[in-house]
Short mmCIF file of C-alpha atoms in Angstrom, two decimals:
data_model
loop_
_atom_site.label_atom_id
_atom_site.label_comp_id
_atom_site.label_asym_id
_atom_site.label_seq_id
_atom_site.Cartn_x
_atom_site.Cartn_y
_atom_site.Cartn_z
CA MET A 7 10.07 8.17 -11.69
CA ALA A 8 8.41 4.87 -12.54
CA LYS A 9 9.69 3.31 -9.34
CA ALA A 10 8.56 6.26 -7.19
CA GLU A 11 4.99 5.92 -8.54
CA LYS A 12 4.84 2.31 -7.32
CA ASP A 13 5.93 3.16 -3.78
CA CYS A 14 3.12 2.92 -1.26
CA CYS A 15 2.63 2.79 2.50
CA VAL A 16 -0.14 1.66 4.85
CA LEU A 17 -1.75 3.17 7.95
CA THR A 18 -3.87 0.76 10.05
CA LEU A 19 -6.60 2.20 12.29
CA ARG A 20 -9.07 0.43 14.59
CA LEU A 21 -12.79 0.53 13.71
CA ASN A 22 -15.59 0.78 16.29
CA PRO A 23 -18.66 -0.93 14.78
CA GLU A 24 -21.96 -1.22 16.64
CA ALA A 25 -23.61 -4.64 17.14
CA TRP A 26 -25.96 -4.31 14.14
CA GLN A 27 -23.05 -3.17 11.97
CA VAL A 28 -21.02 -6.26 12.94
CA ASP A 29 -23.86 -8.44 11.58
CA LEU A 30 -23.78 -6.59 8.25
CA ILE A 31 -19.98 -6.73 8.04
CA GLU A 32 -19.98 -10.49 8.70
CA LYS A 33 -22.69 -10.99 6.07
CA ARG A 34 -20.54 -9.19 3.50
CA PHE A 35 -17.50 -11.28 4.40
CA LYS A 36 -19.57 -14.45 3.84
CA ILE A 37 -20.83 -13.12 0.49
CA MET A 38 -17.29 -12.26 -0.65
CA GLU A 39 -16.04 -15.69 0.47
CA HIS A 40 -18.84 -17.32 -1.57
CA LEU A 41 -18.12 -15.14 -4.64
CA LYS A 42 -14.39 -15.89 -4.59
CA ASN A 43 -14.91 -19.66 -4.20
CA SER A 44 -17.53 -19.64 -6.98
CA LEU A 45 -15.14 -17.81 -9.30
CA ILE A 46 -12.28 -20.21 -8.47
CA ALA A 47 -14.56 -23.22 -9.15
CA LEU A 48 -15.70 -21.73 -12.49
CA GLU A 49 -12.16 -20.94 -13.67
CA LEU A 50 -10.81 -24.35 -12.62
CA ARG A 51 -13.55 -26.06 -14.69
CA ARG A 52 -12.74 -23.78 -17.62
CA LEU A 53 -9.03 -24.54 -17.29
CA LYS A 54 -9.70 -28.29 -17.22
CA ASN A 55 -11.83 -28.01 -20.38
CA ALA A 56 -9.08 -26.03 -22.14
CA GLN A 57 -6.45 -28.61 -21.15
CA ARG A 58 -8.60 -31.44 -22.55
CA THR A 59 -8.59 -30.03 -26.10
CA ARG A 60 -6.43 -31.75 -28.72
CA ALA A 61 -4.65 -28.49 -29.62
CA TYR A 62 -3.55 -27.90 -26.00
CA LYS A 63 -2.38 -31.51 -25.50
CA ASP A 64 -0.34 -31.44 -28.73
CA LEU A 65 1.21 -28.11 -27.70
CA ILE A 66 2.25 -29.46 -24.28
CA THR A 67 3.90 -32.48 -25.98
CA LYS A 68 5.85 -30.11 -28.25
CA ILE A 69 6.95 -27.98 -25.27
CA GLU A 70 8.30 -31.06 -23.45
CA ASN A 71 10.40 -32.03 -26.49
CA ALA A 72 11.50 -28.49 -27.45
CA ASN A 73 14.49 -26.51 -26.22
CA GLY A 74 15.63 -22.88 -25.88
CA THR A 75 14.12 -20.35 -28.30
CA GLU A 76 11.59 -22.81 -29.73
CA ARG A 77 10.18 -23.48 -26.25
CA LYS A 78 9.65 -19.73 -25.67
CA LYS A 79 7.60 -19.49 -28.89
CA LEU A 80 5.49 -22.47 -27.84
CA TYR A 81 4.87 -20.89 -24.41
CA THR A 82 3.57 -17.81 -26.25
CA GLU A 83 1.15 -20.03 -28.19
CA ARG A 84 0.02 -21.64 -24.92
CA SER A 85 -0.65 -18.19 -23.43
CA LYS A 86 -2.76 -17.30 -26.49
CA ILE A 87 -4.85 -20.47 -26.13
CA LEU A 88 -5.48 -19.67 -22.46
CA ARG A 89 -6.36 -16.03 -23.22
CA ASP A 90 -8.85 -17.16 -25.87
CA ALA A 91 -10.38 -19.44 -23.23
CA GLY A 92 -10.93 -16.41 -20.95
CA PHE A 93 -7.81 -16.54 -18.78
CA SER A 94 -7.04 -12.87 -18.30
CA GLU A 95 -7.75 -10.37 -15.55
CA PHE A 96 -10.44 -8.71 -17.67
CA GLY A 97 -12.07 -12.11 -18.30
CA PHE A 98 -12.14 -12.87 -14.56
CA ILE A 99 -13.72 -9.47 -13.85
CA ASN A 100 -16.43 -10.17 -16.44
CA ASP A 101 -17.22 -13.52 -14.80
CA MET A 102 -17.33 -11.89 -11.36
CA THR A 103 -19.75 -9.21 -12.63
CA SER A 104 -22.30 -11.85 -13.61
CA MET A 105 -22.04 -13.38 -10.11
CA GLN A 106 -22.05 -10.10 -8.19
CA LYS A 107 -25.41 -8.94 -9.60
CA HIS A 108 -27.17 -11.52 -7.36
CA PHE A 109 -25.78 -9.72 -4.27
CA VAL A 110 -26.08 -6.18 -5.56
CA GLU A 111 -27.61 -4.85 -2.32
CA HIS A 112 -24.59 -5.83 -0.22
CA MET A 113 -21.59 -5.87 -2.56
CA ALA A 114 -20.49 -3.00 -4.81
CA ALA A 115 -19.27 -3.99 -8.28
CA GLN A 116 -15.88 -2.29 -7.80
CA VAL A 117 -15.21 -4.25 -4.59
CA ALA A 118 -16.16 -7.50 -6.33
CA HIS A 119 -13.86 -6.60 -9.24
CA ARG A 120 -10.94 -6.17 -6.83
CA SER A 121 -11.53 -9.69 -5.47
CA ALA A 122 -11.62 -11.00 -9.07
CA SER A 123 -8.20 -9.41 -9.64
CA ASP A 124 -6.92 -11.18 -6.50
CA VAL A 125 -8.17 -14.54 -7.84
CA TRP A 126 -6.55 -13.81 -11.22
CA ARG A 127 -3.18 -13.21 -9.55
CA ALA A 128 -3.42 -16.65 -7.92
CA PHE A 129 -4.18 -18.28 -11.30
CA GLU A 130 -1.46 -16.22 -13.00
CA LYS A 131 1.07 -17.53 -10.51
CA MET A 132 -0.07 -21.10 -11.13
CA LEU A 133 -0.13 -20.81 -14.94
CA TYR A 134 2.92 -18.64 -15.56
CA GLY A 135 4.91 -18.65 -12.31
CA ASN A 136 6.00 -21.17 -9.68
CA GLY A 137 2.53 -21.80 -8.19
CA LYS A 138 1.23 -25.37 -8.15
CA ILE A 139 -2.43 -25.11 -7.18
CA VAL A 140 -5.15 -22.54 -6.44
CA HIS A 141 -6.81 -23.24 -3.09
CA PHE A 142 -10.40 -22.55 -2.16
CA ILE A 143 -10.99 -20.25 0.83
CA ARG A 144 -11.85 -22.17 3.99
CA ARG A 145 -15.06 -21.21 5.76
CA GLY A 146 -14.39 -18.14 7.89
CA ALA A 147 -10.78 -17.82 6.66
CA LEU A 148 -11.25 -14.67 4.54
CA ASP A 149 -9.59 -11.88 6.51
CA SER A 150 -9.85 -8.77 4.31
CA ILE A 151 -11.90 -7.03 1.61
CA ALA A 152 -10.57 -4.10 -0.47
CA CYS A 153 -11.77 -1.70 -3.16
CA LYS A 154 -9.98 -0.90 -6.43
CA LYS A 155 -9.61 2.79 -5.57
CA ILE A 156 -11.04 5.18 -3.01
CA GLY A 157 -14.63 6.22 -3.69
CA ASN A 158 -15.50 2.95 -5.47
CA GLY A 159 -17.56 1.16 -2.83
CA MET A 160 -15.41 2.40 0.05
CA ASN A 161 -14.73 5.97 1.12
CA LEU A 162 -13.15 7.96 3.96
CA ARG A 163 -14.76 11.12 5.33
CA ASN A 164 -13.18 12.84 8.33
CA ASP A 165 -13.03 10.16 11.04
CA TYR A 166 -15.61 7.84 9.43
CA PHE A 167 -15.26 4.90 7.02
CA GLU A 168 -18.14 4.49 4.55
CA TRP A 169 -18.76 1.06 3.01
CA ASN A 170 -21.50 1.02 0.38
CA GLY A 171 -23.42 -1.92 -0.99
CA GLY A 172 -24.14 -2.11 -4.71
CA ARG A 173 -25.67 1.00 -6.30
CA CYS A 174 -24.88 2.93 -3.07
CA LYS A 175 -27.35 0.84 -1.05
CA ASN A 176 -27.03 -0.39 2.54
CA GLN A 177 -24.27 2.02 3.44
CA ILE A 178 -22.37 1.24 6.65
CA VAL A 179 -20.72 4.21 8.36
CA LEU A 180 -18.07 3.08 10.86
CA SER A 181 -16.28 5.38 13.28
CA ILE A 182 -12.47 5.19 13.31
CA LYS A 183 -10.57 4.99 16.57
CA VAL A 184 -7.90 7.71 16.39
CA GLU A 185 -6.08 9.61 19.08
CA LYS A 186 -7.43 13.12 19.70
CA PRO A 187 -5.54 15.21 18.94
CA LYS A 188 -4.04 13.04 16.20
CA THR A 189 -0.40 12.08 16.52
CA VAL A 190 2.20 13.76 14.28
CA TYR A 191 2.61 10.45 12.43
CA GLU A 192 -1.14 10.11 11.74
CA LYS A 193 -1.37 13.74 10.57
CA GLU A 194 1.54 13.29 8.15
CA MET A 195 0.12 10.05 6.77
CA LEU A 196 -3.45 11.32 6.36
CA ASN A 197 -2.18 14.27 4.32
CA LYS A 198 -0.89 11.86 1.64
CA LYS A 199 -2.89 10.81 -1.43
CA ILE A 200 -5.00 7.70 -0.78
CA LYS A 201 -4.82 4.85 -3.32
CA TYR A 202 -7.41 2.44 -1.90
CA LEU A 203 -8.98 1.16 1.33
CA ARG A 204 -9.16 -2.29 2.90
CA ILE A 205 -11.22 -3.57 5.83
CA VAL A 206 -9.46 -6.29 7.86
CA ARG A 207 -10.83 -8.60 10.54
CA LYS A 208 -8.75 -10.44 13.13
CA TRP A 209 -10.01 -13.02 15.60
CA SER A 210 -9.35 -12.17 19.24
CA LYS A 211 -10.35 -14.76 21.90
CA THR A 212 -14.18 -14.67 21.49
CA LYS A 213 -14.90 -12.19 18.69
CA TYR A 214 -13.54 -10.42 15.63
CA LYS A 215 -11.83 -7.05 15.79
CA TYR A 216 -12.05 -4.83 12.71
CA TYR A 217 -9.40 -2.53 11.26
CA LEU A 218 -9.19 -0.08 8.37
CA GLN A 219 -6.01 -0.24 6.28
CA ILE A 220 -5.45 2.95 4.28
CA THR A 221 -2.93 2.56 1.46
CA PHE A 222 -1.23 5.82 0.44
CA GLU A 223 1.03 6.76 -2.45
CA GLY A 224 4.71 7.35 -1.68
CA ASN A 225 6.90 6.50 1.31
CA PRO A 226 5.66 6.41 4.92
CA ALA A 227 6.28 9.13 7.49
CA THR A 228 8.96 8.24 10.04
CA LYS A 229 8.00 7.45 13.62
CA ALA A 230 11.46 8.13 15.01
CA ARG A 231 11.05 11.19 17.23
CA TYR A 232 14.67 12.27 16.94
CA ILE A 233 17.11 11.27 14.21
CA GLU A 234 20.85 11.74 14.59
CA TYR A 235 21.98 12.29 11.01
CA GLY A 236 25.57 11.27 10.25
CA LYS A 237 26.31 9.73 13.67
CA ARG A 238 27.93 6.25 13.72
CA VAL A 239 26.21 3.14 15.11
CA GLY A 240 27.61 -0.39 15.32
CA ILE A 241 25.28 -3.40 15.39
CA ASP A 242 26.37 -6.93 16.19
CA ILE A 243 23.39 -9.14 15.42
CA GLY A 244 23.07 -12.78 16.39
CA THR A 245 20.39 -15.42 16.12
CA SER A 246 18.62 -14.24 19.30
CA THR A 247 20.33 -11.02 20.43
CA VAL A 248 21.42 -7.66 19.13
CA ALA A 249 24.17 -5.41 20.52
CA ILE A 250 23.91 -1.71 19.64
CA VAL A 251 26.75 0.76 20.29
CA SER A 252 26.72 4.49 19.53
CA GLU A 253 28.37 7.58 20.96
CA GLN A 254 25.42 8.16 23.31
CA GLU A 255 24.26 4.67 24.37
CA VAL A 256 25.22 1.00 24.59
CA LYS A 257 22.48 -1.67 24.53
CA LEU A 258 22.43 -5.47 24.67
CA LEU A 259 18.92 -6.68 23.85
CA GLU A 260 17.02 -9.87 23.14
CA LEU A 261 15.40 -9.82 19.70
CA ALA A 262 11.57 -10.02 19.70
CA ASP A 263 11.49 -11.10 23.36
CA GLN A 264 7.65 -10.83 23.54
CA VAL A 265 7.27 -13.77 21.12
CA LYS A 266 8.47 -16.24 23.79
CA LYS A 267 5.16 -16.28 25.72
CA ASN A 268 3.06 -17.29 22.71
CA GLN A 269 5.77 -19.72 21.56
CA ASP A 270 5.49 -21.69 24.81
CA LYS A 271 1.69 -21.89 24.35
CA LYS A 272 2.19 -23.02 20.76
CA ILE A 273 4.51 -25.87 21.82
CA SER A 274 1.94 -27.04 24.39
CA LEU A 275 -0.83 -27.03 21.75
CA GLN A 276 1.34 -28.91 19.26
CA GLN A 277 2.00 -31.60 21.85
CA LYS A 278 -1.77 -32.00 22.36
CA MET A 279 -2.22 -32.18 18.56
CA ASP A 280 0.41 -34.92 18.34
CA ARG A 281 -1.32 -36.99 21.04
CA SER A 282 -4.68 -36.54 19.33
CA LYS A 283 -3.25 -37.57 15.94
CA ARG A 284 -1.67 -40.70 17.40
CA ILE A 285 -4.92 -41.77 19.10
CA SER A 286 -6.94 -41.22 15.88
CA ASN A 287 -4.36 -43.00 13.66
CA MET A 288 -2.92 -45.83 15.76
CA ASP A 289 -2.40 -48.06 12.71
CA ASN A 290 -0.08 -45.48 11.13
CA PHE A 291 2.58 -45.78 13.86
CA ASN A 292 5.11 -48.47 14.77
CA ALA A 293 5.48 -49.83 18.28
CA ASP A 294 8.41 -47.45 18.97
CA GLY A 295 6.26 -44.41 18.03
CA THR A 296 7.74 -43.78 14.57
CA ILE A 297 5.53 -43.39 11.49
CA ARG A 298 5.04 -46.49 9.32
CA ARG A 299 6.71 -46.43 5.92
CA GLY A 300 6.26 -48.28 2.67
CA LYS A 301 2.66 -47.38 1.92
CA ARG A 302 0.48 -44.32 1.42
CA LEU A 303 -1.09 -43.60 4.79
CA LYS A 304 -4.57 -42.25 5.35
CA TRP A 305 -4.81 -39.76 8.20
CA ASN A 306 -7.92 -39.05 10.26
CA TYR A 307 -8.19 -35.87 12.30
CA SER A 308 -10.63 -35.40 15.15
CA LYS A 309 -12.67 -32.23 15.74
CA ASN A 310 -10.50 -31.48 18.74
CA TYR A 311 -7.38 -31.72 16.55
CA LEU A 312 -8.82 -29.24 14.03
CA LYS A 313 -9.79 -26.90 16.88
CA LEU A 314 -6.23 -27.02 18.26
CA GLN A 315 -4.87 -26.44 14.76
CA GLN A 316 -6.87 -23.20 14.50
CA GLN A 317 -5.48 -22.06 17.88
CA VAL A 318 -1.92 -22.70 16.67
CA ARG A 319 -2.58 -20.64 13.52
CA GLU A 320 -3.91 -17.79 15.62
CA LEU A 321 -0.80 -17.85 17.82
CA GLU A 322 1.41 -17.80 14.72
CA ARG A 323 -0.50 -14.76 13.44
CA LYS A 324 -0.03 -12.99 16.79
CA ASN A 325 3.67 -13.85 16.84
CA ALA A 326 4.15 -12.42 13.35
CA ALA A 327 2.44 -9.14 14.36
CA ILE A 328 4.38 -8.86 17.64
CA ARG A 329 7.69 -9.66 15.95
CA LYS A 330 7.20 -7.01 13.24
CA TYR A 331 6.07 -4.39 15.77
CA GLN A 332 9.13 -4.95 17.98
CA HIS A 333 11.51 -4.85 15.00
CA ILE A 334 10.03 -1.54 13.80
CA ARG A 335 10.39 -0.03 17.29
CA LEU A 336 14.00 -1.22 17.51
CA ALA A 337 14.77 0.21 14.06
CA ASN A 338 13.36 3.58 15.16
CA TYR A 339 15.60 3.44 18.24
CA VAL A 340 18.66 2.84 16.05
CA LEU A 341 17.75 5.87 13.92
CA SER A 342 17.63 7.98 17.08
CA GLN A 343 21.29 7.01 17.68
CA GLY A 344 22.62 7.62 14.16
CA THR A 345 22.22 6.97 10.45
CA GLU A 346 25.72 5.65 9.65
CA VAL A 347 24.94 2.06 10.67
CA TYR A 348 27.60 -0.68 10.38
CA VAL A 349 26.75 -4.38 10.55
CA GLU A 350 28.45 -7.64 9.55
CA THR A 351 27.19 -9.65 6.59
CA MET A 352 25.44 -12.77 7.90
CA SER A 353 24.29 -15.90 6.07
CA PHE A 354 21.17 -16.69 8.08
CA SER A 355 20.14 -19.41 5.63
CA GLY A 356 23.48 -21.12 6.31
CA LEU A 357 22.83 -20.99 10.06
CA GLN A 358 19.48 -22.74 9.52
CA ARG A 359 21.03 -25.78 7.82
CA ARG A 360 21.90 -28.89 9.81
CA ALA A 361 25.53 -29.47 10.74
CA LYS A 362 27.42 -31.83 8.40
CA GLU A 363 30.02 -33.08 10.84
CA THR A 364 29.15 -35.58 13.59
CA THR A 365 30.43 -34.45 16.99
CA TYR A 366 30.29 -35.99 20.47
CA ASP A 367 29.76 -34.49 23.92
CA SER A 368 31.82 -35.22 27.07
CA ARG A 369 29.78 -38.40 27.74
CA GLY A 370 30.44 -39.77 24.26
CA ARG A 371 26.90 -39.11 23.00
CA ILE A 372 26.27 -37.74 19.52
CA ASN A 373 25.43 -34.04 19.53
CA LYS A 374 22.29 -32.97 17.71
CA LYS A 375 22.94 -31.71 14.20
CA ARG A 376 20.21 -29.09 14.24
CA ARG A 377 21.52 -25.55 14.59
CA PHE A 378 19.67 -22.22 14.80
CA GLY A 379 16.57 -22.79 12.63
CA LYS A 380 14.06 -22.51 15.48
CA SER A 381 15.67 -19.40 16.95
CA LEU A 382 15.88 -17.68 13.55
CA GLY A 383 12.24 -18.52 12.86
CA ASN A 384 11.11 -16.95 16.13
CA ARG A 385 13.42 -13.90 16.22
CA ALA A 386 13.76 -13.09 12.47
CA PRO A 387 17.03 -11.07 12.62
CA ALA A 388 17.12 -10.78 8.80
CA MET A 389 13.69 -9.15 8.90
CA PHE A 390 14.96 -6.56 11.41
CA LEU A 391 17.91 -5.66 9.15
CA GLU A 392 15.58 -5.39 6.16
CA ILE A 393 13.26 -3.00 8.04
CA LEU A 394 16.21 -0.92 9.24
CA ASP A 395 17.71 -0.72 5.74
CA LYS A 396 14.38 0.40 4.29
CA LYS A 397 14.01 3.12 6.93
CA LEU A 398 17.56 4.37 6.34
CA LYS A 399 16.89 4.70 2.61
CA HIS A 400 13.69 6.63 3.26
CA VAL A 401 14.86 8.89 6.11
CA ALA A 402 18.53 9.56 5.35
CA ASP A 403 18.90 8.46 1.70
CA THR A 404 21.57 5.98 2.79
CA GLU A 405 21.72 2.25 3.50
CA LEU A 406 23.24 -0.27 5.90
CA HIS A 407 27.04 -0.46 5.70
CA LYS A 408 27.72 -4.20 5.55
CA VAL A 409 31.30 -5.14 6.38
CA ASP A 410 32.90 -8.38 5.17
CA THR A 411 32.78 -10.82 8.11
CA GLN A 412 35.73 -12.89 6.86
CA LYS A 413 38.05 -9.87 6.55
CA PHE A 414 36.83 -7.73 9.46
CA LYS A 415 36.62 -10.52 12.12
CA ALA A 416 35.03 -8.27 14.74
CA SER A 417 34.56 -11.11 17.24
CA GLN A 418 38.32 -11.95 17.17
CA TYR A 419 40.03 -8.55 17.02
CA ASN A 420 41.67 -6.91 20.06
CA HIS A 421 42.25 -3.19 19.45
CA ILE A 422 44.58 -2.86 22.48
CA THR A 423 47.13 -5.40 21.18
CA GLY A 424 46.18 -5.06 17.49
CA THR A 425 45.95 -8.86 17.15
CA TYR A 426 43.30 -11.44 16.29
CA GLU A 427 42.44 -13.98 18.99
CA LYS A 428 40.15 -16.85 17.99
CA LYS A 429 37.30 -17.56 20.43
CA THR A 430 34.72 -20.32 20.73
CA LEU A 431 30.98 -19.64 20.88
CA ARG A 432 31.07 -20.37 24.63
CA ASP A 433 33.43 -17.44 25.29
CA ARG A 434 31.01 -14.57 25.92
CA TRP A 435 33.63 -12.18 27.34
CA ALA A 436 36.71 -10.72 25.62
CA LYS A 437 39.89 -10.15 27.63
CA LEU A 438 41.77 -7.09 26.42
CA GLY A 439 45.51 -6.46 26.67
CA ASN A 440 45.06 -3.94 29.52
CA GLY A 441 43.46 -6.59 31.78
CA GLU A 442 39.86 -5.35 31.26
CA LYS A 443 36.96 -7.64 30.31
CA VAL A 444 34.16 -6.62 27.97
CA GLN A 445 31.04 -8.42 26.80
CA ARG A 446 31.85 -10.05 23.47
CA ASP A 447 28.83 -8.86 21.43
CA LEU A 448 29.03 -5.29 22.73
CA TYR A 449 32.76 -5.17 21.95
CA SER A 450 32.11 -6.43 18.40
CA ALA A 451 29.49 -3.70 17.92
CA PHE A 452 32.03 -1.14 19.22
CA LEU A 453 34.62 -2.29 16.65
CA LEU A 454 32.00 -2.17 13.87
CA MET A 455 31.03 1.38 14.87
CA ASN A 456 34.68 2.35 14.38
CA SER A 457 35.00 0.71 10.99
CA ALA A 458 37.60 2.08 8.57
CA ALA A 459 36.57 3.63 5.23
CA ASP A 460 37.24 0.40 3.29
CA MET A 461 35.02 -1.55 5.78
CA GLU A 462 37.58 -4.39 5.87
CA LYS A 463 39.10 -3.53 9.26
CA THR A 464 38.53 -1.32 12.28
CA ASP A 465 40.00 2.20 12.52
CA GLN A 466 42.60 2.03 15.32
CA LYS A 467 42.61 5.79 15.97
CA LEU A 468 38.82 5.94 16.27
CA CYS A 469 38.89 3.01 18.70
CA GLU A 470 41.42 4.73 20.94
CA LYS A 471 39.40 7.96 20.83
CA THR A 472 36.02 6.41 21.74
CA TYR A 473 37.01 3.45 23.95
CA ILE A 474 36.91 5.21 27.35
CA ARG A 475 33.36 6.47 26.77
CA PHE A 476 32.31 3.05 25.43
CA LYS A 477 33.69 1.29 28.54
CA GLU A 478 31.68 3.57 30.85
CA LEU A 479 28.46 2.97 28.92
CA HIS A 480 29.30 -0.76 28.67
CA ASP A 481 29.60 -1.10 32.46
CA ASP A 482 26.34 0.81 32.98
CA GLU A 483 24.52 -1.53 30.57
CA ILE A 484 25.93 -4.68 32.22
CA ASN A 485 24.87 -3.36 35.64
CA ARG A 486 21.38 -2.61 34.30
CA ILE A 487 21.01 -6.15 32.97
CA MET A 488 22.20 -7.67 36.25
CA ARG A 489 19.81 -5.49 38.29
CA ASP A 490 16.62 -6.09 36.29
CA GLY A 491 16.13 -9.52 37.90
CA LYS A 492 15.06 -11.26 34.67
CA LYS A 493 16.28 -14.59 33.41
CA HIS A 494 18.47 -13.90 30.38
CA ILE A 495 19.44 -16.19 27.53
CA ARG A 496 22.87 -17.83 27.75
CA SER A 497 24.39 -15.83 24.89
CA PHE A 498 24.34 -12.75 27.14
CA GLY A 499 27.02 -14.39 29.25
CA ILE A 500 25.39 -12.95 32.38
CA ALA A 501 24.02 -15.26 35.05
#
């Protein structure tokens, strides 16, 4: 039960503030930014003073020379010294309270306390985890403000979001943009118990757009309109594509294809940034364009460079949102085909690493050793599988069936002849024993769909039973791809 109590889900809705309300919202974001930076500055000074004491220095020397059990005891002593110096969540909240009283008309105490808890988590990670430094918030970089729990500074009434200042002053009432009538998903979510609220701002071209994030207790409602419980689905996932095969449909899709547009803009901006950096730091480069080595270089960045840097960050934020949205939609589509989902285990981190062996092309030139890092960063196939697995656990109380790639060998097996035929990455079509040709990824997904109970090989009888229907759907999908007139990536194997 402890785990179930920690489960939570989020519904994001658009807010429609008026012009005067935007001014108040922006003022509160500036106040919160100032309060957080002031608290960080105060705690960093306090930490430095604690580290300067003789007792702390002697303890650190002992920790460096200690081992095993003794070191754990010394770490406990260090934690006690820091707690006595005020390094605890409660101590941070007390410090924030003394700062918040100067802005009592615009900032409720409970909202300020939540921000103090956020700052404490950053310090906790630095002091007791793997964090190295606590950064100050850049001007205008704060993107969200939350309350500790609903009713404490922020409230939700019908289709309106209420944001109070301190002592219930300067209340802002913002209308929420919801579909009328509400969708089934929104109705299900809004019936859940609310934990807390958060207002989020996102920059869009010339102005900020504001959103309300409602965090509920429990698991989210499913958006999949129809769910085929118990039906089999095979997924062959690559670095850029995904092949999906079920009893009803066959699909060959490009993962997160909408990211490509922003990625091209990002590359163009990065090229401009590189030119700007080279012009502003000519002494830091050799004649051949490489960076000088052997000394610590000082870099100067122009205002134009910093402006371009902000544009790149915004594009990265958009890409992350688009990528997640497309993965969630694709996961819902898979659920509409079946809940018994079979996929090969993939080491995506291994595909990101540079090749070890040096190879040469037909002209005798050395091939580049970089592999699929860029593609994996843009498409995020592991993220898609994670989302799908989470949905399966919530909707059908099951999980992804991951077959052993080394034993199953879906890309090499031929169910007609019952043999394994090794193929290169360039071979995008599989030739079967009956003279037919099938697209390699779709055929792998078909074999995965017909996995045996031990998930180490394909079930020959199931393959023979479902192959005719698969071939019909396969041909329809290939014809659809050829007719759509788009330029497809090479791994499709379709010109």
